[in-house]
Amino acid sequence: MELNKRQTEIFEIVKADGPITGEQIAERLKLARATIRPDLAILTMAGYLDARPRVGYFYSGKRPVQSVADSMIGMKVRDFQSIPVVVEENISVYDAITHMFLEDVGTLFVVNGSSHLTGVLSRKDLLRTSLGNNELEKIPVHIIMTRMPNITYCGKQDTLLHAAKKMMDKQIDSLPVVKDNGGGLEVVGRITKTNITAAFLSLADDHEL
Ligand code: ADP
């Protein structure tokens, strides 16, 4: 919800000097008590302020429900993305597994010699290949990876909601964040379910956890 100028002024006064009565707020604004009554009603109904009889208005400290939704819609991939872990498409499945452990990630992004995104390797892609296979050093990852054009990705300007929806729709754990540099897609970040969880937690603000 967008507050108008007067509502914002009232909110600031109460936040700074509350608890404060409606009468005192009106006085500060040089307005009649009746004039600001609708604004006070809106501010309390929306959860910006609390009101108690014989105490007055005070700042609830809670974020209004609408404002949480606004924050969520405003969240961008660029503010929550992690550093991507990228491997070259000719490395072996064995090396990819080692890489995954060393870098402590669940997904590796695969690039060609020009550093353009060509594939994705998940934990289960590597596990599947490892089952009953003793020659993991000899299998290059490009044989087993999920490859372009079947890669789902996002850009850093995209909303986090958009990225979360893609992950849910495709039932995948992560998305490469890419930049189209003409010849191909350069991997500039990664969004995982952990990033989405972190964003979810950030909405809780200063609420007790
Ligand atoms: P896991 O396979 O460990 O459960 P995922 O659910 O992320 O992990 O991956 C499922 C399958 O989808 C794998 O075969 C993987 O290669 C593929 N995959 C993962 N991320 C993407 C993506 N961003 N775009 C396309 N395919 C992907």
Short mmCIF file of C-alpha atoms and ligand atoms in Angstrom, two decimals:
data_model
loop_
_atom_site.label_atom_id
_atom_site.label_comp_id
_atom_site.label_asym_id
_atom_site.label_seq_id
_atom_site.Cartn_x
_atom_site.Cartn_y
_atom_site.Cartn_z
CA MET A 1 0.00 0.00 0.00
CA GLU A 2 1.29 3.47 -0.92
CA LEU A 3 0.92 6.00 1.86
CA ASN A 4 0.03 9.55 0.86
CA LYS A 5 2.04 12.56 2.04
CA ARG A 6 -0.04 13.21 5.13
CA GLN A 7 -0.13 9.54 6.14
CA THR A 8 3.64 9.37 5.78
CA GLU A 9 3.99 12.48 8.00
CA ILE A 10 1.73 10.97 10.64
CA PHE A 11 3.61 7.70 10.50
CA GLU A 12 6.94 9.51 10.99
CA ILE A 13 5.61 11.53 13.93
CA VAL A 14 4.27 8.44 15.68
CA LYS A 15 7.39 6.45 14.97
CA ALA A 16 9.56 9.20 16.47
CA ASP A 17 7.40 10.34 19.39
CA GLY A 18 4.75 7.68 20.04
CA PRO A 19 2.77 6.91 22.03
CA ILE A 20 1.01 10.09 21.07
CA THR A 21 -2.67 10.99 20.96
CA GLY A 22 -4.63 11.84 17.82
CA GLU A 23 -5.17 15.29 19.23
CA GLN A 24 -1.41 15.88 19.61
CA ILE A 25 -0.70 14.59 16.10
CA ALA A 26 -3.34 16.94 14.68
CA GLU A 27 -1.80 19.82 16.61
CA ARG A 28 1.66 19.05 15.26
CA LEU A 29 0.27 19.07 11.73
CA LYS A 30 -1.84 22.17 12.39
CA LEU A 31 -4.94 20.29 11.30
CA ALA A 32 -8.25 19.44 12.93
CA ARG A 33 -8.48 16.06 14.68
CA ALA A 34 -11.38 15.13 12.37
CA THR A 35 -9.27 15.81 9.29
CA ILE A 36 -6.67 13.22 10.17
CA ARG A 37 -9.14 10.62 11.47
CA PRO A 38 -9.37 8.72 8.13
CA ASP A 39 -5.58 8.68 7.83
CA LEU A 40 -5.18 7.28 11.33
CA ALA A 41 -7.78 4.64 10.54
CA ILE A 42 -5.92 3.58 7.41
CA LEU A 43 -2.57 3.49 9.20
CA THR A 44 -3.92 1.30 12.00
CA MET A 45 -5.97 -0.95 9.71
CA ALA A 46 -2.99 -1.54 7.45
CA GLY A 47 -0.85 -2.39 10.48
CA TYR A 48 1.58 0.53 10.32
CA LEU A 49 0.42 1.81 13.70
CA ASP A 50 -1.25 0.43 16.79
CA ALA A 51 -3.73 2.38 18.86
CA ARG A 52 -4.66 1.88 22.50
CA PRO A 53 -7.34 3.80 24.43
CA ARG A 54 -5.89 6.39 26.85
CA VAL A 55 -2.41 5.71 25.45
CA GLY A 56 -2.68 6.87 21.89
CA TYR A 57 -0.98 5.79 18.72
CA PHE A 58 2.34 4.00 18.64
CA TYR A 59 4.55 2.30 16.11
CA SER A 60 3.69 -1.38 16.00
CA GLY A 61 7.18 -2.42 14.95
CA LYS A 62 5.51 -4.94 12.68
CA ARG A 63 5.63 -4.64 8.97
CA PRO A 64 2.19 -4.27 7.40
CA VAL A 65 1.10 -7.32 5.44
CA GLN A 66 0.81 -5.35 2.23
CA SER A 67 4.30 -4.02 2.61
CA VAL A 68 5.75 -7.54 2.94
CA ALA A 69 4.07 -8.42 -0.35
CA ASP A 70 5.50 -5.25 -1.89
CA SER A 71 9.00 -6.18 -0.70
CA MET A 72 8.62 -9.66 -2.11
CA ILE A 73 7.57 -8.39 -5.52
CA GLY A 74 10.49 -5.96 -5.51
CA MET A 75 13.16 -8.62 -4.82
CA LYS A 76 15.60 -8.97 -7.68
CA VAL A 77 17.84 -11.88 -8.64
CA ARG A 78 20.89 -9.58 -8.52
CA ASP A 79 20.36 -8.95 -4.80
CA PHE A 80 20.26 -12.62 -3.81
CA GLN A 81 22.37 -14.48 -6.37
CA SER A 82 25.46 -16.51 -5.42
CA ILE A 83 28.76 -17.00 -7.20
CA PRO A 84 28.42 -19.63 -9.94
CA VAL A 85 30.64 -22.68 -10.08
CA VAL A 86 31.57 -23.37 -13.67
CA VAL A 87 33.43 -26.28 -15.29
CA GLU A 88 34.71 -26.87 -18.78
CA GLU A 89 32.79 -29.37 -20.89
CA ASN A 90 35.72 -31.72 -21.47
CA ILE A 91 36.54 -32.37 -17.82
CA SER A 92 35.79 -35.89 -16.61
CA VAL A 93 32.83 -36.94 -14.52
CA TYR A 94 35.36 -37.88 -11.80
CA ASP A 95 36.78 -34.33 -11.75
CA ALA A 96 33.29 -32.83 -11.78
CA ILE A 97 32.38 -34.85 -8.69
CA THR A 98 35.58 -33.68 -6.95
CA HIS A 99 34.75 -30.11 -7.95
CA MET A 100 31.25 -30.38 -6.57
CA PHE A 101 32.58 -31.51 -3.19
CA LEU A 102 35.38 -28.95 -3.05
CA GLU A 103 33.14 -26.04 -4.03
CA ASP A 104 30.29 -27.31 -1.84
CA VAL A 105 27.55 -26.78 -4.43
CA GLY A 106 24.76 -28.98 -5.71
CA THR A 107 24.90 -27.93 -9.34
CA LEU A 108 27.75 -27.20 -11.74
CA PHE A 109 27.33 -25.10 -14.86
CA VAL A 110 29.23 -26.25 -17.91
CA VAL A 111 30.85 -23.88 -20.41
CA ASN A 112 32.68 -24.29 -23.72
CA GLY A 113 36.08 -22.88 -24.69
CA SER A 114 34.52 -19.44 -25.25
CA SER A 115 33.08 -19.46 -21.70
CA HIS A 116 29.53 -19.77 -23.01
CA LEU A 117 26.95 -21.82 -21.14
CA THR A 118 26.47 -25.25 -22.73
CA GLY A 119 25.13 -27.43 -19.93
CA VAL A 120 24.15 -28.17 -16.35
CA LEU A 121 25.29 -31.00 -14.06
CA SER A 122 23.23 -31.85 -11.00
CA ARG A 123 24.13 -34.15 -8.13
CA LYS A 124 21.90 -36.88 -9.50
CA ASP A 125 23.33 -36.56 -13.03
CA LEU A 126 26.72 -37.44 -11.53
CA LEU A 127 25.36 -40.12 -9.20
CA ARG A 128 23.49 -41.80 -12.04
CA THR A 129 26.66 -42.03 -14.14
CA SER A 130 28.67 -43.27 -11.17
CA LEU A 131 26.41 -46.23 -10.52
CA GLY A 132 28.20 -49.32 -11.77
CA ASN A 133 30.74 -47.29 -13.71
CA ASN A 134 34.42 -47.62 -12.84
CA GLU A 135 35.83 -45.40 -15.53
CA LEU A 136 34.62 -41.99 -14.45
CA GLU A 137 37.97 -40.41 -15.36
CA LYS A 138 37.31 -41.30 -18.99
CA ILE A 139 33.81 -39.89 -19.41
CA PRO A 140 33.68 -36.18 -20.32
CA VAL A 141 30.82 -34.32 -18.66
CA HIS A 142 29.35 -33.07 -21.94
CA ILE A 143 28.13 -36.62 -22.56
CA ILE A 144 25.96 -36.71 -19.47
CA MET A 145 25.00 -33.07 -18.83
CA THR A 146 21.64 -31.47 -19.56
CA ARG A 147 22.47 -29.30 -22.53
CA MET A 148 21.43 -26.16 -24.34
CA PRO A 149 18.82 -25.28 -25.54
CA ASN A 150 17.16 -27.17 -22.68
CA ILE A 151 18.70 -25.03 -19.95
CA THR A 152 16.42 -22.85 -17.88
CA TYR A 153 18.13 -19.61 -16.85
CA CYS A 154 17.41 -16.09 -15.67
CA GLY A 155 18.94 -12.62 -15.80
CA LYS A 156 20.06 -10.56 -12.82
CA GLN A 157 17.35 -7.96 -13.46
CA ASP A 158 14.62 -10.61 -13.21
CA THR A 159 12.49 -10.74 -10.12
CA LEU A 160 13.25 -13.45 -7.60
CA LEU A 161 9.62 -14.53 -7.85
CA HIS A 162 10.09 -15.13 -11.55
CA ALA A 163 13.19 -17.25 -10.87
CA ALA A 164 11.41 -19.18 -8.10
CA LYS A 165 8.50 -19.93 -10.43
CA LYS A 166 10.86 -21.27 -13.10
CA MET A 167 12.53 -23.56 -10.58
CA MET A 168 9.20 -24.88 -9.34
CA ASP A 169 7.76 -25.33 -12.83
CA LYS A 170 10.81 -27.24 -14.07
CA GLN A 171 11.43 -29.03 -10.75
CA ILE A 172 15.06 -28.02 -10.60
CA ASP A 173 17.20 -26.79 -7.72
CA SER A 174 19.03 -23.95 -9.39
CA LEU A 175 19.24 -21.55 -12.30
CA PRO A 176 22.28 -20.02 -13.92
CA VAL A 177 22.12 -16.23 -13.98
CA VAL A 178 23.31 -15.26 -17.44
CA LYS A 179 24.29 -12.28 -19.54
CA ASP A 180 23.81 -12.48 -23.30
CA ASN A 181 27.05 -11.19 -24.78
CA GLY A 182 26.14 -11.68 -28.39
CA GLY A 183 27.85 -14.96 -29.23
CA GLY A 184 26.34 -16.85 -26.31
CA LEU A 185 25.33 -16.80 -22.67
CA GLU A 186 27.92 -15.88 -20.07
CA VAL A 187 27.27 -17.28 -16.58
CA VAL A 188 27.41 -14.43 -14.06
CA GLY A 189 25.67 -15.99 -11.06
CA ARG A 190 23.47 -18.71 -9.72
CA ILE A 191 20.14 -18.79 -7.96
CA THR A 192 19.35 -21.80 -5.81
CA LYS A 193 16.59 -22.81 -3.45
CA THR A 194 18.92 -21.65 -0.64
CA ASN A 195 18.86 -18.11 -2.06
CA ILE A 196 15.07 -18.22 -2.15
CA THR A 197 15.02 -19.38 1.47
CA ALA A 198 17.35 -16.52 2.44
CA ALA A 199 15.03 -14.06 0.70
CA PHE A 200 12.05 -15.55 2.50
CA LEU A 201 13.83 -15.11 5.84
CA SER A 202 14.78 -11.53 5.06
CA LEU A 203 11.06 -10.74 4.85
CA ALA A 204 10.71 -11.71 8.50
CA ASP A 205 12.77 -8.61 9.24
CA ASP A 206 13.14 -8.15 12.99
CA HIS A 207 10.42 -10.59 13.95
CA GLU A 208 11.41 -13.16 16.52
CA LEU A 209 12.60 -16.36 14.90
P1 ADP B 1 19.03 -33.35 -8.82
O1 ADP B 1 19.17 -34.00 -10.17
O2 ADP B 1 20.27 -33.52 -7.97
O3 ADP B 1 17.76 -33.70 -8.11
P2 ADP B 1 17.93 -30.95 -10.01
O4 ADP B 1 16.52 -31.23 -9.54
O5 ADP B 1 18.38 -29.52 -9.99
O6 ADP B 1 18.97 -31.76 -9.13
O7 ADP B 1 18.12 -31.51 -11.48
C1 ADP B 1 17.22 -32.38 -12.10
C2 ADP B 1 17.60 -32.51 -13.56
O8 ADP B 1 17.39 -31.25 -14.20
C3 ADP B 1 19.05 -32.89 -13.80
O9 ADP B 1 19.13 -33.81 -14.86
C4 ADP B 1 19.73 -31.57 -14.17
O10 ADP B 1 20.77 -31.73 -15.14
C5 ADP B 1 18.59 -30.78 -14.78
N1 ADP B 1 18.71 -29.34 -14.45
C6 ADP B 1 19.12 -28.79 -13.31
N2 ADP B 1 19.12 -27.43 -13.39
C7 ADP B 1 18.69 -27.14 -14.63
C8 ADP B 1 18.46 -25.91 -15.36
N3 ADP B 1 18.67 -24.73 -14.80
N4 ADP B 1 18.01 -26.02 -16.63
C9 ADP B 1 17.78 -27.21 -17.20
N5 ADP B 1 17.98 -28.40 -16.58
C10 ADP B 1 18.43 -28.36 -15.33
#
